[in-house]
CSV table of C-alpha atoms in Angstrom, one decimal:
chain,number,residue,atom,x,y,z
V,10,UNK,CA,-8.1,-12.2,51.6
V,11,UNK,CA,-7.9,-16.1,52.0
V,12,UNK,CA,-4.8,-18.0,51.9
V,13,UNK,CA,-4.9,-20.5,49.9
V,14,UNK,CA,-3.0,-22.4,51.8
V,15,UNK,CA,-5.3,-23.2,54.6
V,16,UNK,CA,-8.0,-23.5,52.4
V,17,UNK,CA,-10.1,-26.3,51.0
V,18,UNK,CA,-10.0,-26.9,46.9
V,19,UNK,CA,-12.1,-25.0,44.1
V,20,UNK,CA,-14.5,-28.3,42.7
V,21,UNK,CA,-16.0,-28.1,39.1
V,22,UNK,CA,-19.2,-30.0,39.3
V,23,UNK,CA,-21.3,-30.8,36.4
V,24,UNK,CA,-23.8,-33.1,36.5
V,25,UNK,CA,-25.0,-34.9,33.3
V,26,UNK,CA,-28.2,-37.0,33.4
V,27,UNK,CA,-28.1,-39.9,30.2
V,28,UNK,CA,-31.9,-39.2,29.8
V,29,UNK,CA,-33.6,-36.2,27.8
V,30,UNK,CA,-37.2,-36.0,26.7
V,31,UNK,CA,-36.2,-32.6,23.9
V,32,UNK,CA,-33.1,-33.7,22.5
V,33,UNK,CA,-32.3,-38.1,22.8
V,34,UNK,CA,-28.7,-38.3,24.5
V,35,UNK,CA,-28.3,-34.5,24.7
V,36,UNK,CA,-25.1,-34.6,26.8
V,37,UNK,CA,-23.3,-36.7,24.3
V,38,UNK,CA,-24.4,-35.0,20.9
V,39,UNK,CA,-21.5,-33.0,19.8
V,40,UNK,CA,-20.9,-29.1,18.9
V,41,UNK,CA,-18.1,-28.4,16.8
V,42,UNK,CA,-17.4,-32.0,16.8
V,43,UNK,CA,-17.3,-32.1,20.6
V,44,UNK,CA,-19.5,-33.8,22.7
V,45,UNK,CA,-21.3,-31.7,24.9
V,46,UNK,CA,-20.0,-33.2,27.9
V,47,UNK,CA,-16.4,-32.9,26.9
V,48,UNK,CA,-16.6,-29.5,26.1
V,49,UNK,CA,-18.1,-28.9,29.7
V,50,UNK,CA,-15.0,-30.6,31.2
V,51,UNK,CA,-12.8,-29.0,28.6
V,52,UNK,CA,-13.5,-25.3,29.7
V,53,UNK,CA,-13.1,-26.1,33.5
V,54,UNK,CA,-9.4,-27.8,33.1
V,55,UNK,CA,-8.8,-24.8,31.1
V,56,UNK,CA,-10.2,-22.6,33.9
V,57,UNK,CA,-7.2,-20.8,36.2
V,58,UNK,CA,-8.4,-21.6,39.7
V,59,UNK,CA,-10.5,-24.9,39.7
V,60,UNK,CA,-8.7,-27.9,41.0
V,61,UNK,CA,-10.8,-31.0,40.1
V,62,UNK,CA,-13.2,-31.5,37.6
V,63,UNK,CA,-16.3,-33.9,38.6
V,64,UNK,CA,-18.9,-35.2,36.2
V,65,UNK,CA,-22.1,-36.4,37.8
V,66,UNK,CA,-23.9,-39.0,35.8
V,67,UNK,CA,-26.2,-42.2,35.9
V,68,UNK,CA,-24.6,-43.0,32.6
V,69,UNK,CA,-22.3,-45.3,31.3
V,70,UNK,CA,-21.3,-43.3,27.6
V,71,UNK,CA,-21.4,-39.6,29.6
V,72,UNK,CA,-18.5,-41.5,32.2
V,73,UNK,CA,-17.0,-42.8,29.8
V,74,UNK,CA,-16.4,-39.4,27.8
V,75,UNK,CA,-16.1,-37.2,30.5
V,76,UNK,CA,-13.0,-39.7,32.3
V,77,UNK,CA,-11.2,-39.4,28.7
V,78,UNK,CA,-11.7,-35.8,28.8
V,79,UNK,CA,-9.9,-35.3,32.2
V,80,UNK,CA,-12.6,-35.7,34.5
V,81,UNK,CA,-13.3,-37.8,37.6
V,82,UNK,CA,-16.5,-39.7,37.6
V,83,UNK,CA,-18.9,-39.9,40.8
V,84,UNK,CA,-22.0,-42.1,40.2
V,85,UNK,CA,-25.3,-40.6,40.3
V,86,UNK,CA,-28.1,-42.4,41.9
V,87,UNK,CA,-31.0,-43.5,40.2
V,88,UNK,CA,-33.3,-41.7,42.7
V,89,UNK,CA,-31.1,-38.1,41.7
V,90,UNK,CA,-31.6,-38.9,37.8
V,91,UNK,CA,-34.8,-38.6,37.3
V,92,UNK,CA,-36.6,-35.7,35.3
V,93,UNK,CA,-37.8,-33.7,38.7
V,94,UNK,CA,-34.6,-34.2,40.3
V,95,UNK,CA,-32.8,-31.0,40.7
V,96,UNK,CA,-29.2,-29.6,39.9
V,97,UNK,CA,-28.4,-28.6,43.8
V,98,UNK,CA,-29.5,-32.6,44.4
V,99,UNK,CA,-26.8,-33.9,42.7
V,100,UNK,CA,-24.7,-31.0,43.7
V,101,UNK,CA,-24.9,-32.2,46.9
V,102,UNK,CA,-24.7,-35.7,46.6
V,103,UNK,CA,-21.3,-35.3,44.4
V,104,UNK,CA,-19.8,-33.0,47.4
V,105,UNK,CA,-20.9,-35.3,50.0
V,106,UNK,CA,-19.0,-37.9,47.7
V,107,UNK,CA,-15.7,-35.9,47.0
V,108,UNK,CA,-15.4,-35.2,50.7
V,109,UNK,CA,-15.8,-38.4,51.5
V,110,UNK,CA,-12.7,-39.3,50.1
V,111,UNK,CA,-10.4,-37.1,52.0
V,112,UNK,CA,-11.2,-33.8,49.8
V,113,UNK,CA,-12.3,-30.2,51.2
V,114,UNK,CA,-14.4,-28.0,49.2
V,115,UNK,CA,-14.2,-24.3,49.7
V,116,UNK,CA,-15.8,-23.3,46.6
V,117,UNK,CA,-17.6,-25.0,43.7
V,118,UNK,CA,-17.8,-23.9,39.6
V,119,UNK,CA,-21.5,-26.2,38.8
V,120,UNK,CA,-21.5,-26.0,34.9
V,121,UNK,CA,-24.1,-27.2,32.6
V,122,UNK,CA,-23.3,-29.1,29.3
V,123,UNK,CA,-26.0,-28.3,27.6
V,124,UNK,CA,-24.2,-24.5,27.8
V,125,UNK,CA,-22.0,-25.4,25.2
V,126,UNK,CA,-19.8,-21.9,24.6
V,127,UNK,CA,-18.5,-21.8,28.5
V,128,UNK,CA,-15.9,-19.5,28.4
V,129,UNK,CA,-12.9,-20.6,30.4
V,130,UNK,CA,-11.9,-16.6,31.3
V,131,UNK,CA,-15.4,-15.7,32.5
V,132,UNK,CA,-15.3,-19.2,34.6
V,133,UNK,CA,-11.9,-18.0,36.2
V,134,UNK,CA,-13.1,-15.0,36.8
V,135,UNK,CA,-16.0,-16.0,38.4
V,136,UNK,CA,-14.3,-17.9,41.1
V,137,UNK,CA,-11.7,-15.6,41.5
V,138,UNK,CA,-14.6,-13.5,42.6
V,139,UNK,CA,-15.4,-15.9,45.2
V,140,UNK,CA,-12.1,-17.4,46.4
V,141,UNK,CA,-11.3,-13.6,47.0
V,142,UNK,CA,-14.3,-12.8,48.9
V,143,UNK,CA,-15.8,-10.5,46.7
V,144,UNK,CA,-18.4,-12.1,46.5
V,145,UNK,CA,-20.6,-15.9,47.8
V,146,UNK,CA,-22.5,-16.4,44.8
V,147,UNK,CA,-21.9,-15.2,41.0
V,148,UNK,CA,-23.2,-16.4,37.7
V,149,UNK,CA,-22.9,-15.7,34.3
V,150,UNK,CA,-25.4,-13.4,32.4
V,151,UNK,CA,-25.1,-10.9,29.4
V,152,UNK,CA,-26.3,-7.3,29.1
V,153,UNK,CA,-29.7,-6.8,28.1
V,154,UNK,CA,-32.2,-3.8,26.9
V,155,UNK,CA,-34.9,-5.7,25.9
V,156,UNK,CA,-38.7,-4.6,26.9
V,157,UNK,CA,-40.2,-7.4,28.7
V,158,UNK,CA,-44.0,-8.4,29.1
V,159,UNK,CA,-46.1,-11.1,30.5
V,160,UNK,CA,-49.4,-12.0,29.5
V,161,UNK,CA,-51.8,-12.4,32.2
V,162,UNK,CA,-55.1,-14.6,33.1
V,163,UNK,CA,-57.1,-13.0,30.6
V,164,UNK,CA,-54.1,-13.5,27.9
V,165,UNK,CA,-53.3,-9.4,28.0
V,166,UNK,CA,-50.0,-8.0,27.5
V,167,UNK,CA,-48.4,-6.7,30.8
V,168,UNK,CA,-45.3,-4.6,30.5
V,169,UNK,CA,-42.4,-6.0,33.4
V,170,UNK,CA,-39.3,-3.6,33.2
V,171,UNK,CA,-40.5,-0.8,31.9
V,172,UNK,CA,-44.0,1.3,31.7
V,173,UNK,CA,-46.0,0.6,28.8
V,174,UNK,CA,-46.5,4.2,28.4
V,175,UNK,CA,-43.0,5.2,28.5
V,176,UNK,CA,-40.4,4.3,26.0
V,177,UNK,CA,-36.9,5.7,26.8
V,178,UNK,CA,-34.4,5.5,24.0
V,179,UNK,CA,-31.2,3.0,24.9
V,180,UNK,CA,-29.0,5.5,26.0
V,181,UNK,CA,-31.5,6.6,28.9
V,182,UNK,CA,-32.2,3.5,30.5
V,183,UNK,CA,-30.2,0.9,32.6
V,184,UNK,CA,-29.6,-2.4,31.3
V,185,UNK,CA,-30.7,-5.9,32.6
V,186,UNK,CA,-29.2,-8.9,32.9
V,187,UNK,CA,-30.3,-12.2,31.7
V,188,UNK,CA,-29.0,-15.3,33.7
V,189,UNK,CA,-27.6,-17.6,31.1
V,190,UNK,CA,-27.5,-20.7,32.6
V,191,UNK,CA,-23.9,-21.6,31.8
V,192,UNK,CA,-22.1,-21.6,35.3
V,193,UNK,CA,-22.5,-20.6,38.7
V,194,UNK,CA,-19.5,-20.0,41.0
V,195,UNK,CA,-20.5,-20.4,45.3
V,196,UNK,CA,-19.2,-21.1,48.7
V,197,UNK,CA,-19.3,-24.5,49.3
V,198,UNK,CA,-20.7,-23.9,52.9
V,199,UNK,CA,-23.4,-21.6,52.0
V,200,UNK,CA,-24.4,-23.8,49.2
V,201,UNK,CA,-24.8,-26.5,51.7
V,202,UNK,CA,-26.6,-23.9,54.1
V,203,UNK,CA,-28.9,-22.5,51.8
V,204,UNK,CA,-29.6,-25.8,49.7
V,205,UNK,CA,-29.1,-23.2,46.7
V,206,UNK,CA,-26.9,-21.7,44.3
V,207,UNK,CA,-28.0,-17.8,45.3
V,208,UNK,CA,-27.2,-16.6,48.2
V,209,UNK,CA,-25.3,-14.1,50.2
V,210,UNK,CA,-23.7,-11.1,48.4
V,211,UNK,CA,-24.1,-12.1,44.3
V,212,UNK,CA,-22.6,-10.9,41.7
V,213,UNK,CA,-22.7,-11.1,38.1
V,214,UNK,CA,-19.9,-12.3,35.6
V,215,UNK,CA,-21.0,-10.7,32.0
V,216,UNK,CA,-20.5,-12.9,28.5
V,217,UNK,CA,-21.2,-12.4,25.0
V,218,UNK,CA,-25.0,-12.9,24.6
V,219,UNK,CA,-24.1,-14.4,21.1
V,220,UNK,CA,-22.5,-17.4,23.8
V,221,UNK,CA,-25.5,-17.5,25.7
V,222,UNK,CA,-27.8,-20.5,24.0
V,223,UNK,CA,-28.5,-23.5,26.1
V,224,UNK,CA,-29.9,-26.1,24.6
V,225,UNK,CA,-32.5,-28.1,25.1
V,226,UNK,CA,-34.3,-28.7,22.3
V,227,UNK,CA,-33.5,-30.1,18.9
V,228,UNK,CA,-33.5,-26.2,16.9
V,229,UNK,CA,-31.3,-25.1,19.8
V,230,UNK,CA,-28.8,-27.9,19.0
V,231,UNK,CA,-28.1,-26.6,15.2
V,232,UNK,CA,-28.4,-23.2,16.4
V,233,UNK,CA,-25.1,-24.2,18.8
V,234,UNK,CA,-23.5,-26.0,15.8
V,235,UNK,CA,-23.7,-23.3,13.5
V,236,UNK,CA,-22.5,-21.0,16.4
V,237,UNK,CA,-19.9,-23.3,16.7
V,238,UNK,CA,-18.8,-22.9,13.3
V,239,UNK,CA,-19.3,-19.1,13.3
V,240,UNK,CA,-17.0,-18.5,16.4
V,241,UNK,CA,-14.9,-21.5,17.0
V,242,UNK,CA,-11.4,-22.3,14.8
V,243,UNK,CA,-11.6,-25.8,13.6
V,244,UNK,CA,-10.2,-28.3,15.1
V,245,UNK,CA,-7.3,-30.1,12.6
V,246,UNK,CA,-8.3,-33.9,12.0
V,247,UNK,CA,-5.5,-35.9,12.6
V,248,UNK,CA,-6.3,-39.0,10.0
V,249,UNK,CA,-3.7,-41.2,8.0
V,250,UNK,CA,-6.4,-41.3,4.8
V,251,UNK,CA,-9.6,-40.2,3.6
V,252,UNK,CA,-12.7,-41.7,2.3
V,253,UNK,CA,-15.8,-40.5,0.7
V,254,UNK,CA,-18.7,-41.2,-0.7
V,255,UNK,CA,-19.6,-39.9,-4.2
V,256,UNK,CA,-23.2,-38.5,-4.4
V,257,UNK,CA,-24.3,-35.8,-2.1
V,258,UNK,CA,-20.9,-35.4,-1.5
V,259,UNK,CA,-18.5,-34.6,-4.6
V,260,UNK,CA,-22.1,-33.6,-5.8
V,261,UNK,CA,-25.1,-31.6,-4.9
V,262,UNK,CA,-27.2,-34.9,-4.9
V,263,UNK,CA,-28.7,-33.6,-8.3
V,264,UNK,CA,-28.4,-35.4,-11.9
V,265,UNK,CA,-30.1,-34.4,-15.1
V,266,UNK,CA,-30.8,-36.8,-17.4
V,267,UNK,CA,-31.2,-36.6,-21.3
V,268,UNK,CA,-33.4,-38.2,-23.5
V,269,UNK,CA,-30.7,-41.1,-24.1
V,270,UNK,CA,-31.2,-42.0,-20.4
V,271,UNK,CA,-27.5,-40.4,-19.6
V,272,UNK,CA,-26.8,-39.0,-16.7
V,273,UNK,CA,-25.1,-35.6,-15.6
V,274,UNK,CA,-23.9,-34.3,-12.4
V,275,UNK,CA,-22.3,-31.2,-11.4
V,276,UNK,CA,-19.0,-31.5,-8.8
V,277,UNK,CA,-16.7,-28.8,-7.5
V,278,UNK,CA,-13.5,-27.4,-9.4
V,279,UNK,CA,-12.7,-26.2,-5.4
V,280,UNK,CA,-13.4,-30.0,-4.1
V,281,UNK,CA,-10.9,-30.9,-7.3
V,282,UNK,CA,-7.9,-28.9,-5.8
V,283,UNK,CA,-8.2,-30.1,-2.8
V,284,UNK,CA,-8.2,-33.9,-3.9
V,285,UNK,CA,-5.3,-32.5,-5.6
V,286,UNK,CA,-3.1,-31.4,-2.9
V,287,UNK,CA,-4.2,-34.1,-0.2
V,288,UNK,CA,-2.4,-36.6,-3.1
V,289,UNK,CA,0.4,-34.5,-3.4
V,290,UNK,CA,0.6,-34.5,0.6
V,291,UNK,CA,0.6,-38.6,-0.1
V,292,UNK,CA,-2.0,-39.2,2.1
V,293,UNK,CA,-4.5,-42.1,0.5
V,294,UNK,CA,-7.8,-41.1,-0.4
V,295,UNK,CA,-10.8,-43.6,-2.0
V,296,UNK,CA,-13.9,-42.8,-3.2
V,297,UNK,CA,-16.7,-45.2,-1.8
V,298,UNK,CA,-19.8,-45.4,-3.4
V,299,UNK,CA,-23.4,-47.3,-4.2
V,300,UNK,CA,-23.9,-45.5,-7.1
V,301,UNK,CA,-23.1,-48.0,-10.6
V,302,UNK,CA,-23.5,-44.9,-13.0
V,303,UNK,CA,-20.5,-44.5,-15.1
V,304,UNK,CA,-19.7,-40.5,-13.8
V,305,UNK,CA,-18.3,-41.6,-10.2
V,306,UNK,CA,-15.4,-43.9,-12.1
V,307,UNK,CA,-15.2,-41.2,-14.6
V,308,UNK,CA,-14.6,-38.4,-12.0
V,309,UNK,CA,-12.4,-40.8,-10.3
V,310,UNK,CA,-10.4,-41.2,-12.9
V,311,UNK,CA,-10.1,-37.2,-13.5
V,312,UNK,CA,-9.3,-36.9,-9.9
V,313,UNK,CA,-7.0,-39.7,-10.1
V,314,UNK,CA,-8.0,-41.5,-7.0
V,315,UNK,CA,-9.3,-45.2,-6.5
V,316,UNK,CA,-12.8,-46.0,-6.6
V,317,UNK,CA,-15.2,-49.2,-5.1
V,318,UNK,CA,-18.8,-48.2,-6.5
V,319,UNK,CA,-21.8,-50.2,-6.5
V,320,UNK,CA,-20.9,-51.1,-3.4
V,321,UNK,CA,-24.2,-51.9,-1.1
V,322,UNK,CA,-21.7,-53.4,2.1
V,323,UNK,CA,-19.7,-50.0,2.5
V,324,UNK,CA,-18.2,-51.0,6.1
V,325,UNK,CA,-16.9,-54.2,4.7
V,326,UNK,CA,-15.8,-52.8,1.8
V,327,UNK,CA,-13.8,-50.4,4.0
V,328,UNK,CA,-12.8,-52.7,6.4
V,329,UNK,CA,-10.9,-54.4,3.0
V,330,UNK,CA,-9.7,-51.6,1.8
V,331,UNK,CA,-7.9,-50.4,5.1
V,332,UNK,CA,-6.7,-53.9,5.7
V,333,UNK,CA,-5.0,-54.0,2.7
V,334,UNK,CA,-3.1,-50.4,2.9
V,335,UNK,CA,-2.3,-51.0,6.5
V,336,UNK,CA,-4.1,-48.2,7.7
V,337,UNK,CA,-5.9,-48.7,11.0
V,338,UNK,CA,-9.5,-47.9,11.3
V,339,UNK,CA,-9.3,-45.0,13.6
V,340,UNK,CA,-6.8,-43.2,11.4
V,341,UNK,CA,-9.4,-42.4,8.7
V,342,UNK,CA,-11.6,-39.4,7.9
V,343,UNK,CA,-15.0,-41.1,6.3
V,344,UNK,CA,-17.3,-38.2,4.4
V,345,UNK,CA,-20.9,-38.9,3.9
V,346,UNK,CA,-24.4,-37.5,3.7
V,347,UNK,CA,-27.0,-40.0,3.6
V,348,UNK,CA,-28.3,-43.0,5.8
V,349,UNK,CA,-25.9,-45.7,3.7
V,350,UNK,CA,-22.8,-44.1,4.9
V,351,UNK,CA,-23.5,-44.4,8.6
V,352,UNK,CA,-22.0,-48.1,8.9
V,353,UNK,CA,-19.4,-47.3,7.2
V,354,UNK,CA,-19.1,-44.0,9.3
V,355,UNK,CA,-19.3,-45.7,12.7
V,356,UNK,CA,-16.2,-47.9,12.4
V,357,UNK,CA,-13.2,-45.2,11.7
V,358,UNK,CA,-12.3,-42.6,14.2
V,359,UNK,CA,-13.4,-39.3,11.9
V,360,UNK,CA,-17.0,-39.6,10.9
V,361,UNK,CA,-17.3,-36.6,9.1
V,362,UNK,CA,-20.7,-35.5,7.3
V,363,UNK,CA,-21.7,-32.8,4.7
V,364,UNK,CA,-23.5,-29.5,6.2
V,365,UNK,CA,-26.5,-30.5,4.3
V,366,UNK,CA,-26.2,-34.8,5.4
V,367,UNK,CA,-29.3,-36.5,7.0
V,368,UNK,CA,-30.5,-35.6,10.6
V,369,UNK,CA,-29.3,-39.1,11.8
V,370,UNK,CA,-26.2,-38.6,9.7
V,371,UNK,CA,-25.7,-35.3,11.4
V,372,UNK,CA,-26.2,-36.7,14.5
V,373,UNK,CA,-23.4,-39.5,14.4
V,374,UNK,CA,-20.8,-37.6,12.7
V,375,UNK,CA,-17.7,-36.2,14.9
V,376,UNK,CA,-17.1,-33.1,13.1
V,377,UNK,CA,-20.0,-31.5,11.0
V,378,UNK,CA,-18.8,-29.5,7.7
V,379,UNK,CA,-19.8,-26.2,7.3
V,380,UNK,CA,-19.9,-26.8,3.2
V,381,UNK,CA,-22.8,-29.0,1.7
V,382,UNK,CA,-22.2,-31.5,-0.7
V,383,UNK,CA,-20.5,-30.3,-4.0
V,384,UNK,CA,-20.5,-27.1,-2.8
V,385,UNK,CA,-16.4,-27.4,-1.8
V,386,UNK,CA,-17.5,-29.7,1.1
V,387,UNK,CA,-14.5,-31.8,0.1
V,388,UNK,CA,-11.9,-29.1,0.2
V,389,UNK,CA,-12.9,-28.1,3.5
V,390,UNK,CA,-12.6,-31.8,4.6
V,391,UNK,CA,-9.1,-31.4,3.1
V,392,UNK,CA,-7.8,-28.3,4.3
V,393,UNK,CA,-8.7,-29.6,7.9
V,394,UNK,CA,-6.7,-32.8,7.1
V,395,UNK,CA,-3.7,-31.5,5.8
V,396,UNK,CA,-0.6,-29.5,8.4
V,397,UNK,CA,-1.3,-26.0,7.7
């Protein structure tokens, strides 16, 4: 077995190009209100056996993120960013770059962040694997019993592991294993050698296949959010107020209207509770809307919170607002749905949108509710808010 203390250090390497032709600034959109790059660097620190965790990136944001995350930074070239350029490429150019200042790899964990369920136990395991010489090469892939075919030339169906002819119940056949793309664990020396990630004896590390989606396009991305909501415990936001808007939000973004002209809406008792307790919690909520109908000051009122509606300039409005009640910008939760909130949404530190919000709403927000509007979205917003 190796000492490990005449060996070199166990690297996390995960490079992160800014560009993406399926999904626009892929390594930056956020699962479970995490950008993917983060959560990258978030599973190696958490990882027992890496040492370092290097991001690889030509771009400015991905740095940015990753270095707040806990990450070092090494500067992709522009000649290793483009869309041909491969992983081992920048692989290599990041270990010729940690080496060069004073470093010695023995064994490197290259993760992908467009993986974004990387399980910090498999990881560990993984490279205990190869710091133990069990292995040179593993990588992470769940169990499979799928039937597999291929069409050929002449668009037939071709049967791959198994004989068309044949089919064997579960229990009497051996499994596959499909590579999931998440993280591969190597020697550092027969990386270099082979200019590859497999070589020499490999072995596989098994995860859940539910954890198994890599994204790249823009269906796999809400397939990995509502993953994220399915699996993950939410994260408590940390805010020193709350803001929302009205409709879409405390509603379903439905009104009926009678023959006087009057409209109705139909809000949450649920979402009503929750207002409830955040106030009793004294933490400052406002309701921030465009809307002029009578019903948001009216629910207002019943929910005994302040209102601003007709409101078309919702950021300075909120700027105002937080000005005067002393609360700084980053300390507030804003809750919206459509295209008019997003100003308002990109100036506090908890843009926070409905399960049901607008694509670009959805893509801007930092934590993505898995209510819809009226439908208790509030109250989840609240519960998240409040200690537990």
């Amino acid at each position: 077995m190796t000492d490990p203390a005449t060996t070199g250090r166990t690297v996390a390497i995960i490079p992160a190009r800014g560009g993406s032709k399926g999904v626009p600034r892929k390594n930056v959109q956020r699962v479970g209100g995490v950008p993917l790059i983060e959560r990258a660097v978030r599973s190696a620190l958490s990882a027992e056996g890496i040492d370092l965790v290097v991001v690889s990136t030509d771009d400015a944001e991905i740095a940015t993120v990753a270095s707040a995350a806990g990450a070092v930074v090494v500067r992709r070239p522009d000649e290793l960013s483009g869309d041909t350029a491969s992983s081992e490429s920048a692989i290599l150019h990041a270990l010729d770059e940690i080496e060069a200042a004073g470093e010695r790899v023995e064994v490197v964990a290259f993760l992908q962040a467009t993986s974004p369920f990387i399980s910090a136990d498999a990881l560990a395991e993984a490279v205990r694997e190869v710091r133990e010489e069990r292995a040179d090469s593993v990588f992470s892939a769940f169990e499979t019993y799928g039937f597999l075919w291929a069409r050929t030339g002449d668009d037939a169906a071709v049967a791959l592991n198994h004989e068309a002819g044949h089919r064997p119940r579960r229990q009497d056949r051996d499994p596959h294993y499909l590579e999931t793309g998440a993280f591969y664990v190597f020697r550092a020396d027969g990386f270099r050698e082979a200019q590859h990630r497999f070589f020499g004896r490999i072995r596989i590390t098994e995860v859940p296949e539910w954890s198994a989606i890599e994204i790249d396009d823009a269906q796999q991305l809400e397939i990995a959010r509502a993953l994220a909501a399915l699996h993950e415990t939410p994260e408590r936001i940390p805010v020193r107020a709350v803001v929302t808007d009205f409709d879409g939000v405390h509603t379903d973004d439905t009104a009926s209207v009678d023959a006087d002209g009057v409209e109705r809406v139909r809000v949450s008792r649920e979402d009503g509770m929750g207002v409830s307790l955040l106030r009793k919690a004294g933490i400052p909520m406002l309701i921030l809307s465009t809307e002029v109908n009578a019903v948001v000051r009216a629910r207002a009122e019943k929910l005994r919170v302040p209102v601003l509606h007709g409101i078309e300039d919702k950021e300075s409005a909120l700027r105002g607002w937080a000005e005067e009640n002393g609360i700084a910008l980053d300390e507030i939760a804003y809750l919206g749905n459509d295209v008019n909130d997003l100003p308002a949404m990109r100036i506090v530190g908890w843009p926070v949108a409905v399960a049901n919000a607008h694509p670009r709403v959805l893509a801007e927000a930092r934590v993505v509710l898995t209510r819809r509007g009226g439908r208790g979205a509030v109250r989840e917003l609240v519960e998240r808010v409040l200690p537990a």
